[in-house]
PDB file of C-alpha atoms and ligand atoms in Angstrom:
ATOM      1  CA  MET A   1      -9.177   8.685   8.419  1.00  0.00           C
ATOM      2  CA  ILE A   2     -10.079   7.771   4.956  1.00  0.00           C
ATOM      3  CA  GLY A   3     -13.533   7.955   3.481  1.00  0.00           C
ATOM      4  CA  VAL A   4     -14.265   6.568   0.023  1.00  0.00           C
ATOM      5  CA  LYS A   5     -17.799   7.486  -1.379  1.00  0.00           C
ATOM      6  CA  ASP A   6     -18.867   5.615  -4.840  1.00  0.00           C
ATOM      7  CA  LEU A   7     -15.388   5.955  -6.170  1.00  0.00           C
ATOM      8  CA  ARG A   8     -15.389   5.248  -9.939  1.00  0.00           C
ATOM      9  CA  LYS A   9     -12.650   5.040 -12.475  1.00  0.00           C
ATOM     10  CA  SER A  10     -13.189   4.518 -16.232  1.00  0.00           C
ATOM     11  CA  TYR A  11     -10.245   4.003 -18.989  1.00  0.00           C
ATOM     12  CA  GLY A  12     -12.014   5.108 -21.998  1.00  0.00           C
ATOM     13  CA  GLU A  13     -15.138   3.074 -22.156  1.00  0.00           C
ATOM     14  CA  SER A  14     -14.319   0.393 -19.610  1.00  0.00           C
ATOM     15  CA  GLU A  15     -15.106   1.232 -16.100  1.00  0.00           C
ATOM     16  CA  VAL A  16     -12.650  -0.545 -13.716  1.00  0.00           C
ATOM     17  CA  LEU A  17     -13.886   0.737 -10.577  1.00  0.00           C
ATOM     18  CA  LYS A  18     -17.755   0.704 -10.177  1.00  0.00           C
ATOM     19  CA  GLY A  19     -18.430   2.749  -7.201  1.00  0.00           C
ATOM     20  CA  ILE A  20     -16.375   1.897  -4.229  1.00  0.00           C
ATOM     21  CA  ASP A  21     -17.411   2.753  -0.770  1.00  0.00           C
ATOM     22  CA  VAL A  22     -15.311   2.223   2.249  1.00  0.00           C
ATOM     23  CA  THR A  23     -14.068   3.944   5.420  1.00  0.00           C
ATOM     24  CA  ILE A  24     -10.688   3.385   6.875  1.00  0.00           C
ATOM     25  CA  LYS A  25     -10.162   4.264  10.459  1.00  0.00           C
ATOM     26  CA  LYS A  26      -6.670   5.391  11.934  1.00  0.00           C
ATOM     27  CA  GLY A  27      -4.403   2.667  12.827  1.00  0.00           C
ATOM     28  CA  GLU A  28      -6.566   0.071  11.027  1.00  0.00           C
ATOM     29  CA  VAL A  29      -5.122  -2.579   8.833  1.00  0.00           C
ATOM     30  CA  VAL A  30      -7.279  -3.158   5.804  1.00  0.00           C
ATOM     31  CA  VAL A  31      -6.346  -6.125   3.372  1.00  0.00           C
ATOM     32  CA  ILE A  32      -7.621  -6.171   0.029  1.00  0.00           C
ATOM     33  CA  ILE A  33      -7.864  -9.187  -1.895  1.00  0.00           C
ATOM     34  CA  GLY A  34      -9.382 -10.321  -5.132  1.00  0.00           C
ATOM     35  CA  PRO A  35      -8.857 -11.842  -8.673  1.00  0.00           C
ATOM     36  CA  SER A  36      -6.273 -10.459 -11.031  1.00  0.00           C
ATOM     37  CA  GLY A  37      -7.554  -7.608 -12.941  1.00  0.00           C
ATOM     38  CA  SER A  38     -10.536  -6.692 -10.512  1.00  0.00           C
ATOM     39  CA  GLY A  39      -9.159  -3.145  -9.993  1.00  0.00           C
ATOM     40  CA  LYS A  40      -7.349  -3.441  -6.744  1.00  0.00           C
ATOM     41  CA  SER A  41      -4.125  -1.588  -8.165  1.00  0.00           C
ATOM     42  CA  THR A  42      -6.417   0.869  -9.459  1.00  0.00           C
ATOM     43  CA  PHE A  43      -8.076   1.632  -6.115  1.00  0.00           C
ATOM     44  CA  LEU A  44      -4.835   2.010  -4.313  1.00  0.00           C
ATOM     45  CA  ARG A  45      -3.509   4.231  -7.114  1.00  0.00           C
ATOM     46  CA  CYS A  46      -6.784   6.384  -6.645  1.00  0.00           C
ATOM     47  CA  LEU A  47      -6.350   6.732  -2.843  1.00  0.00           C
ATOM     48  CA  ASN A  48      -3.168   8.708  -3.571  1.00  0.00           C
ATOM     49  CA  LEU A  49      -3.981  10.209  -6.669  1.00  0.00           C
ATOM     50  CA  LEU A  50      -1.704   8.418  -8.951  1.00  0.00           C
ATOM     51  CA  GLU A  51      -4.890   7.873 -11.039  1.00  0.00           C
ATOM     52  CA  ILE A  52      -7.516  10.517 -11.127  1.00  0.00           C
ATOM     53  CA  PRO A  53     -10.779   9.037 -10.393  1.00  0.00           C
ATOM     54  CA  THR A  54     -13.728   9.762 -12.939  1.00  0.00           C
ATOM     55  CA  GLY A  55     -16.425   9.904 -10.197  1.00  0.00           C
ATOM     56  CA  GLY A  56     -16.927   9.795  -6.369  1.00  0.00           C
ATOM     57  CA  HIS A  57     -14.986  11.200  -3.535  1.00  0.00           C
ATOM     58  CA  ILE A  58     -12.164  10.310  -1.318  1.00  0.00           C
ATOM     59  CA  PHE A  59     -11.855  12.052   1.798  1.00  0.00           C
ATOM     60  CA  VAL A  60      -8.650  12.248   4.042  1.00  0.00           C
ATOM     61  CA  ASN A  61      -8.949  13.498   7.499  1.00  0.00           C
ATOM     62  CA  GLU A  62     -12.167  15.199   6.062  1.00  0.00           C
ATOM     63  CA  GLN A  63     -10.495  16.833   3.295  1.00  0.00           C
ATOM     64  CA  ASP A  64     -11.918  15.983  -0.381  1.00  0.00           C
ATOM     65  CA  ILE A  65      -9.039  15.111  -2.055  1.00  0.00           C
ATOM     66  CA  THR A  66     -10.860  14.580  -5.341  1.00  0.00           C
ATOM     67  CA  SER A  67     -11.759  18.411  -5.257  1.00  0.00           C
ATOM     68  CA  LYS A  68      -9.896  20.452  -8.221  1.00  0.00           C
ATOM     69  CA  ASP A  69      -8.239  23.082  -5.834  1.00  0.00           C
ATOM     70  CA  VAL A  70      -6.538  20.284  -3.799  1.00  0.00           C
ATOM     71  CA  ASN A  71      -2.614  20.167  -3.840  1.00  0.00           C
ATOM     72  CA  ILE A  72      -1.553  16.556  -4.925  1.00  0.00           C
ATOM     73  CA  ASP A  73       1.756  16.658  -3.857  1.00  0.00           C
ATOM     74  CA  LYS A  74       0.581  17.548  -0.318  1.00  0.00           C
ATOM     75  CA  ILE A  75      -1.687  14.436  -0.030  1.00  0.00           C
ATOM     76  CA  ARG A  76       0.727  11.971  -1.713  1.00  0.00           C
ATOM     77  CA  GLU A  77       3.181  13.267   1.385  1.00  0.00           C
ATOM     78  CA  LYS A  78       0.723  11.736   3.601  1.00  0.00           C
ATOM     79  CA  MET A  79       0.658   8.406   1.861  1.00  0.00           C
ATOM     80  CA  GLY A  80       3.504   5.965   1.677  1.00  0.00           C
ATOM     81  CA  MET A  81       3.404   3.597  -1.205  1.00  0.00           C
ATOM     82  CA  VAL A  82       5.171   0.449  -1.802  1.00  0.00           C
ATOM     83  CA  PHE A  83       4.878  -1.640  -4.860  1.00  0.00           C
ATOM     84  CA  GLN A  84       5.567  -4.926  -6.265  1.00  0.00           C
ATOM     85  CA  GLN A  85       8.417  -3.738  -8.167  1.00  0.00           C
ATOM     86  CA  PHE A  86      10.796  -2.195  -5.638  1.00  0.00           C
ATOM     87  CA  ASN A  87      11.707   1.018  -7.604  1.00  0.00           C
ATOM     88  CA  LEU A  88      14.429   1.893  -5.967  1.00  0.00           C
ATOM     89  CA  PHE A  89      16.883   4.317  -7.528  1.00  0.00           C
ATOM     90  CA  PRO A  90      19.660   2.077  -8.900  1.00  0.00           C
ATOM     91  CA  HIS A  91      22.270   4.915  -8.986  1.00  0.00           C
ATOM     92  CA  LYS A  92      21.843   5.886  -5.381  1.00  0.00           C
ATOM     93  CA  THR A  93      23.039   4.392  -2.315  1.00  0.00           C
ATOM     94  CA  VAL A  94      20.683   2.980   0.124  1.00  0.00           C
ATOM     95  CA  CYS A  95      20.988   6.124   2.265  1.00  0.00           C
ATOM     96  CA  GLN A  96      20.622   8.488  -0.604  1.00  0.00           C
ATOM     97  CA  ASN A  97      17.283   6.458  -1.578  1.00  0.00           C
ATOM     98  CA  ILE A  98      15.739   7.005   1.863  1.00  0.00           C
ATOM     99  CA  CYS A  99      17.160  10.671   2.156  1.00  0.00           C
ATOM    100  CA  HIS A 100      16.069  11.810  -1.217  1.00  0.00           C
ATOM    101  CA  ALA A 101      12.589  13.107  -0.586  1.00  0.00           C
ATOM    102  CA  PRO A 102      12.936  14.273   3.174  1.00  0.00           C
ATOM    103  CA  ILE A 103      15.938  16.418   1.771  1.00  0.00           C
ATOM    104  CA  ARG A 104      14.026  17.483  -1.675  1.00  0.00           C
ATOM    105  CA  VAL A 105      10.346  17.713  -0.524  1.00  0.00           C
ATOM    106  CA  LYS A 106      10.833  18.685   3.135  1.00  0.00           C
ATOM    107  CA  GLY A 107      13.959  20.475   3.086  1.00  0.00           C
ATOM    108  CA  MET A 108      15.629  18.565   5.776  1.00  0.00           C
ATOM    109  CA  LYS A 109      19.408  18.890   6.280  1.00  0.00           C
ATOM    110  CA  ALA A 110      21.582  16.109   5.035  1.00  0.00           C
ATOM    111  CA  VAL A 111      22.965  15.161   8.626  1.00  0.00           C
ATOM    112  CA  GLU A 112      19.276  15.068  10.021  1.00  0.00           C
ATOM    113  CA  ALA A 113      18.144  12.881   6.943  1.00  0.00           C
ATOM    114  CA  LYS A 114      20.871  10.479   7.604  1.00  0.00           C
ATOM    115  CA  GLU A 115      19.993  10.174  10.980  1.00  0.00           C
ATOM    116  CA  LEU A 116      16.404   9.447   9.911  1.00  0.00           C
ATOM    117  CA  ALA A 117      17.838   7.040   7.455  1.00  0.00           C
ATOM    118  CA  SER A 118      19.675   5.297  10.254  1.00  0.00           C
ATOM    119  CA  GLY A 119      16.829   5.024  12.421  1.00  0.00           C
ATOM    120  CA  LEU A 120      14.444   3.570   9.752  1.00  0.00           C
ATOM    121  CA  LEU A 121      16.927   1.176   8.575  1.00  0.00           C
ATOM    122  CA  LYS A 122      17.391  -0.123  12.215  1.00  0.00           C
ATOM    123  CA  LYS A 123      13.759  -0.665  12.145  1.00  0.00           C
ATOM    124  CA  VAL A 124      13.677  -2.767   8.946  1.00  0.00           C
ATOM    125  CA  GLY A 125      16.888  -4.688  10.130  1.00  0.00           C
ATOM    126  CA  LEU A 126      19.311  -3.258   7.471  1.00  0.00           C
ATOM    127  CA  LEU A 127      21.535  -0.789   9.143  1.00  0.00           C
ATOM    128  CA  GLU A 128      24.611  -2.365   7.703  1.00  0.00           C
ATOM    129  CA  LYS A 129      23.600  -1.824   4.219  1.00  0.00           C
ATOM    130  CA  ILE A 130      23.400   2.057   4.581  1.00  0.00           C
ATOM    131  CA  ASP A 131      26.070   2.614   2.004  1.00  0.00           C
ATOM    132  CA  VAL A 132      25.442   0.187  -0.667  1.00  0.00           C
ATOM    133  CA  TYR A 133      23.577   0.665  -4.016  1.00  0.00           C
ATOM    134  CA  PRO A 134      20.384  -1.355  -4.378  1.00  0.00           C
ATOM    135  CA  SER A 135      22.080  -3.847  -6.779  1.00  0.00           C
ATOM    136  CA  SER A 136      23.915  -5.691  -4.287  1.00  0.00           C
ATOM    137  CA  LEU A 137      20.989  -6.308  -2.197  1.00  0.00           C
ATOM    138  CA  SER A 138      18.219  -9.198  -2.622  1.00  0.00           C
ATOM    139  CA  GLY A 139      15.116  -8.907  -3.599  1.00  0.00           C
ATOM    140  CA  GLY A 140      13.514  -9.053  -0.040  1.00  0.00           C
ATOM    141  CA  GLN A 141      16.220  -6.542   1.190  1.00  0.00           C
ATOM    142  CA  GLN A 142      15.204  -4.065  -1.560  1.00  0.00           C
ATOM    143  CA  GLN A 143      11.764  -4.237  -0.602  1.00  0.00           C
ATOM    144  CA  ARG A 144      12.668  -3.576   3.069  1.00  0.00           C
ATOM    145  CA  ILE A 145      14.411  -0.341   1.764  1.00  0.00           C
ATOM    146  CA  ALA A 146      11.516   0.614  -0.257  1.00  0.00           C
ATOM    147  CA  ILE A 147       9.587   0.375   2.840  1.00  0.00           C
ATOM    148  CA  ALA A 148      11.930   2.644   4.953  1.00  0.00           C
ATOM    149  CA  ARG A 149      11.788   4.912   1.989  1.00  0.00           C
ATOM    150  CA  ALA A 150       8.313   5.509   2.057  1.00  0.00           C
ATOM    151  CA  LEU A 151       8.381   5.763   5.818  1.00  0.00           C
ATOM    152  CA  ALA A 152      11.070   8.574   5.655  1.00  0.00           C
ATOM    153  CA  MET A 153       8.167  10.930   4.729  1.00  0.00           C
ATOM    154  CA  GLN A 154       6.356  10.302   7.906  1.00  0.00           C
ATOM    155  CA  PRO A 155       3.411   9.135   6.095  1.00  0.00           C
ATOM    156  CA  GLU A 156      -0.146   9.146   8.016  1.00  0.00           C
ATOM    157  CA  VAL A 157      -1.004   5.755   5.727  1.00  0.00           C
ATOM    158  CA  MET A 158       0.773   3.259   4.107  1.00  0.00           C
ATOM    159  CA  LEU A 159      -0.623   1.680   0.862  1.00  0.00           C
ATOM    160  CA  PHE A 160       1.196  -1.827  -0.090  1.00  0.00           C
ATOM    161  CA  ASP A 161       0.408  -3.233  -3.596  1.00  0.00           C
ATOM    162  CA  GLU A 162       1.376  -6.717  -3.649  1.00  0.00           C
ATOM    163  CA  PRO A 163       4.551  -6.081  -1.870  1.00  0.00           C
ATOM    164  CA  THR A 164       5.870  -9.465  -1.820  1.00  0.00           C
ATOM    165  CA  SER A 165       4.677 -10.758  -5.097  1.00  0.00           C
ATOM    166  CA  ALA A 166       7.818 -10.348  -6.890  1.00  0.00           C
ATOM    167  CA  LEU A 167       9.945 -11.974  -4.137  1.00  0.00           C
ATOM    168  CA  ASP A 168      11.460 -15.423  -4.103  1.00  0.00           C
ATOM    169  CA  PRO A 169       9.527 -17.520  -1.628  1.00  0.00           C
ATOM    170  CA  GLU A 170      12.263 -17.526   1.046  1.00  0.00           C
ATOM    171  CA  MET A 171      12.295 -13.717   1.131  1.00  0.00           C
ATOM    172  CA  VAL A 172       8.541 -13.005   1.628  1.00  0.00           C
ATOM    173  CA  GLY A 173       8.689 -13.629   5.338  1.00  0.00           C
ATOM    174  CA  GLU A 174      11.230 -10.890   6.118  1.00  0.00           C
ATOM    175  CA  VAL A 175       9.002  -8.216   4.384  1.00  0.00           C
ATOM    176  CA  LEU A 176       6.008  -9.259   5.929  1.00  0.00           C
ATOM    177  CA  ALA A 177       7.543  -9.356   9.348  1.00  0.00           C
ATOM    178  CA  VAL A 178       8.507  -5.517   8.759  1.00  0.00           C
ATOM    179  CA  MET A 179       4.885  -4.851   7.779  1.00  0.00           C
ATOM    180  CA  LYS A 180       3.399  -6.773  10.779  1.00  0.00           C
ATOM    181  CA  ASP A 181       5.831  -4.700  12.875  1.00  0.00           C
ATOM    182  CA  LEU A 182       4.498  -1.404  11.602  1.00  0.00           C
ATOM    183  CA  ALA A 183       0.728  -2.664  12.060  1.00  0.00           C
ATOM    184  CA  LYS A 184       1.610  -3.075  15.617  1.00  0.00           C
ATOM    185  CA  GLU A 185       3.096   0.143  16.204  1.00  0.00           C
ATOM    186  CA  GLY A 186      -0.257   1.515  14.842  1.00  0.00           C
ATOM    187  CA  MET A 187       0.507   2.590  11.176  1.00  0.00           C
ATOM    188  CA  THR A 188      -2.803   2.812   9.180  1.00  0.00           C
ATOM    189  CA  MET A 189      -2.187   0.421   6.262  1.00  0.00           C
ATOM    190  CA  VAL A 190      -3.987  -0.659   3.304  1.00  0.00           C
ATOM    191  CA  VAL A 191      -2.394  -3.763   1.813  1.00  0.00           C
ATOM    192  CA  VAL A 192      -3.346  -5.673  -1.476  1.00  0.00           C
ATOM    193  CA  THR A 193      -1.892  -9.132  -1.047  1.00  0.00           C
ATOM    194  CA  HIS A 194      -2.052 -12.818  -2.134  1.00  0.00           C
ATOM    195  CA  GLU A 195      -0.788 -13.707   1.415  1.00  0.00           C
ATOM    196  CA  MET A 196      -3.686 -14.987   3.232  1.00  0.00           C
ATOM    197  CA  GLY A 197      -1.781 -15.916   6.257  1.00  0.00           C
ATOM    198  CA  PHE A 198      -0.842 -12.245   6.788  1.00  0.00           C
ATOM    199  CA  ALA A 199      -4.591 -11.048   5.817  1.00  0.00           C
ATOM    200  CA  LYS A 200      -5.981 -13.254   8.785  1.00  0.00           C
ATOM    201  CA  GLU A 201      -3.282 -12.455  11.206  1.00  0.00           C
ATOM    202  CA  VAL A 202      -2.637  -8.829  10.819  1.00  0.00           C
ATOM    203  CA  GLY A 203      -5.631  -7.670   8.911  1.00  0.00           C
ATOM    204  CA  ASP A 204      -8.382  -5.894  10.959  1.00  0.00           C
ATOM    205  CA  ARG A 205     -10.676  -6.172   7.896  1.00  0.00           C
ATOM    206  CA  ILE A 206     -10.863  -7.895   4.671  1.00  0.00           C
ATOM    207  CA  LEU A 207     -12.200  -6.521   1.534  1.00  0.00           C
ATOM    208  CA  PHE A 208     -12.793  -8.651  -1.373  1.00  0.00           C
ATOM    209  CA  ILE A 209     -12.728  -6.705  -4.478  1.00  0.00           C
ATOM    210  CA  ASP A 210     -14.272  -8.520  -7.889  1.00  0.00           C
ATOM    211  CA  GLN A 211     -14.930  -6.684 -11.254  1.00  0.00           C
ATOM    212  CA  GLY A 212     -14.509  -3.349  -9.752  1.00  0.00           C
ATOM    213  CA  LYS A 213     -16.734  -3.625  -6.667  1.00  0.00           C
ATOM    214  CA  ILE A 214     -16.402  -4.643  -3.033  1.00  0.00           C
ATOM    215  CA  MET A 215     -18.154  -7.761  -3.105  1.00  0.00           C
ATOM    216  CA  GLU A 216     -17.726  -8.957   0.624  1.00  0.00           C
ATOM    217  CA  GLU A 217     -16.057  -7.102   3.715  1.00  0.00           C
ATOM    218  CA  ASN A 218     -15.679  -8.730   6.983  1.00  0.00           C
ATOM    219  CA  ASN A 219     -13.357  -9.060  10.026  1.00  0.00           C
ATOM    220  CA  PRO A 220     -10.741 -11.995   9.030  1.00  0.00           C
ATOM    221  CA  LYS A 221     -12.243 -14.769  10.918  1.00  0.00           C
ATOM    222  CA  ASP A 222     -15.741 -14.537   9.743  1.00  0.00           C
ATOM    223  CA  PHE A 223     -14.261 -13.628   6.265  1.00  0.00           C
ATOM    224  CA  PHE A 224     -12.128 -16.842   5.821  1.00  0.00           C
ATOM    225  CA  GLU A 225     -14.340 -19.151   8.065  1.00  0.00           C
ATOM    226  CA  ASN A 226     -17.659 -18.247   6.823  1.00  0.00           C
ATOM    227  CA  PRO A 227     -17.657 -16.455   3.401  1.00  0.00           C
ATOM    228  CA  GLN A 228     -20.990 -15.343   2.106  1.00  0.00           C
ATOM    229  CA  HIS A 229     -20.693 -14.409  -1.518  1.00  0.00           C
ATOM    230  CA  PRO A 230     -20.273 -17.202  -4.309  1.00  0.00           C
ATOM    231  CA  ARG A 231     -17.418 -15.342  -5.786  1.00  0.00           C
ATOM    232  CA  THR A 232     -15.741 -15.003  -2.416  1.00  0.00           C
ATOM    233  CA  ILE A 233     -16.015 -18.843  -1.935  1.00  0.00           C
ATOM    234  CA  ASP A 234     -14.923 -19.456  -5.352  1.00  0.00           C
ATOM    235  CA  PHE A 235     -11.929 -17.178  -5.131  1.00  0.00           C
ATOM    236  CA  LEU A 236     -10.947 -18.596  -1.496  1.00  0.00           C
ATOM    237  CA  SER A 237     -11.302 -22.155  -2.696  1.00  0.00           C
ATOM    238  CA  LYS A 238      -8.527 -21.412  -5.265  1.00  0.00           C
ATOM    239  CA  VAL A 239      -5.879 -19.441  -3.324  1.00  0.00           C
ATOM    240  CA  LEU A 240      -6.243 -21.578   0.225  1.00  0.00           C
TER     241      LEU A 240
HETATM  242  P1  ADP B 301      -5.507  -5.536 -10.125  1.00  0.00           P
HETATM  243  O1  ADP B 301      -4.640  -4.879  -9.258  1.00  0.00           O
HETATM  244  O2  ADP B 301      -6.663  -5.845  -9.451  1.00  0.00           O
HETATM  245  O3  ADP B 301      -5.025  -6.781 -10.929  1.00  0.00           O
HETATM  246  P2  ADP B 301      -5.923  -3.371 -11.944  1.00  0.00           P
HETATM  247  O4  ADP B 301      -6.359  -2.139 -11.156  1.00  0.00           O
HETATM  248  O5  ADP B 301      -4.347  -3.100 -12.058  1.00  0.00           O
HETATM  249  O6  ADP B 301      -6.092  -4.643 -11.415  1.00  0.00           O
HETATM  250  O7  ADP B 301      -6.552  -3.376 -13.350  1.00  0.00           O
HETATM  251  C1  ADP B 301      -7.762  -3.307 -13.423  1.00  0.00           C
HETATM  252  C2  ADP B 301      -8.321  -3.429 -14.719  1.00  0.00           C
HETATM  253  O8  ADP B 301      -8.035  -1.956 -15.398  1.00  0.00           O
HETATM  254  C3  ADP B 301      -7.643  -4.557 -15.921  1.00  0.00           C
HETATM  255  O9  ADP B 301      -8.690  -5.013 -16.615  1.00  0.00           O
HETATM  256  C4  ADP B 301      -6.654  -3.406 -16.506  1.00  0.00           C
HETATM  257  O10 ADP B 301      -6.251  -3.977 -17.655  1.00  0.00           O
HETATM  258  C5  ADP B 301      -7.075  -2.171 -16.587  1.00  0.00           C
HETATM  259  N1  ADP B 301      -6.303  -0.951 -16.577  1.00  0.00           N
HETATM  260  C6  ADP B 301      -5.364  -0.790 -15.356  1.00  0.00           C
HETATM  261  N2  ADP B 301      -4.617   0.404 -15.658  1.00  0.00           N
HETATM  262  C7  ADP B 301      -5.145   0.560 -16.811  1.00  0.00           C
HETATM  263  C8  ADP B 301      -4.689   1.775 -17.843  1.00  0.00           C
HETATM  264  N3  ADP B 301      -3.571   2.776 -17.512  1.00  0.00           N
HETATM  265  N4  ADP B 301      -5.222   1.922 -18.863  1.00  0.00           N
HETATM  266  C9  ADP B 301      -6.023   1.014 -19.286  1.00  0.00           C
HETATM  267  N5  ADP B 301      -6.535   0.012 -18.735  1.00  0.00           N
HETATM  268  C10 ADP B 301      -6.074  -0.041 -17.474  1.00  0.00           C
HETATM  269 MG1   MG B 302      -2.466  -5.252  -9.076  1.00  0.00          MG
END
């Protein structure tokens, strides 16, 4: 579904992604781990063209999205993104947050969008919050709304960039549970996280990124039980 070939990204003189090659199959959950500053966020942001790559190619369903004539908005519609900071619109209710893009981008009717929002809120366990404002919600609840909002565009892939890193510890579980449900339903997911339990349990494949390169890649069992690269071993010794 996604093919990344020799992806490079530089900011000025400094090359942050130094040739990333990876393929992601439909329905696969790929977990990305690695030290701070290694290029994980940059990689995710290149996937949905929030950052424009400076080299290489990204194919989504065989379409090269790095080619000049591509419609960036159409590509982004296919990819839901959830960030560390939930970025909900503070002056909109939960319902309005979720309905915004389907109405504005897809031209969905308000009634229809509200129905969609209700369904998604049920899925993330927050239907009773449909008419409140984000400020009245906990961090974990806000992040679950952010996930519902991303799902409202019916994306083909969900990209998560450290979705639980800004949360108080007691709220991490509820967000991971929603993500786990999504994975079970067959959603294609790319997840940057420091939650090693989630990586082991839900990931189909783990990528370890360091200094702008994929240093190691394996299924969770072999990755965690038998890491090969010295940098992976060193990283795991610090986080496990
Ligand atoms: P990670 O998510 O793994 O912590 P990032 O992808 O955020 O890493 O950042 C990788 C490197 O790129 C860091 O050194 C960071 O300072 C740099 N970087 C990220 N975004 C920008 C930017 N917009 N301009 C310049 N440098 C950036
Ligand atoms: Mg990051």
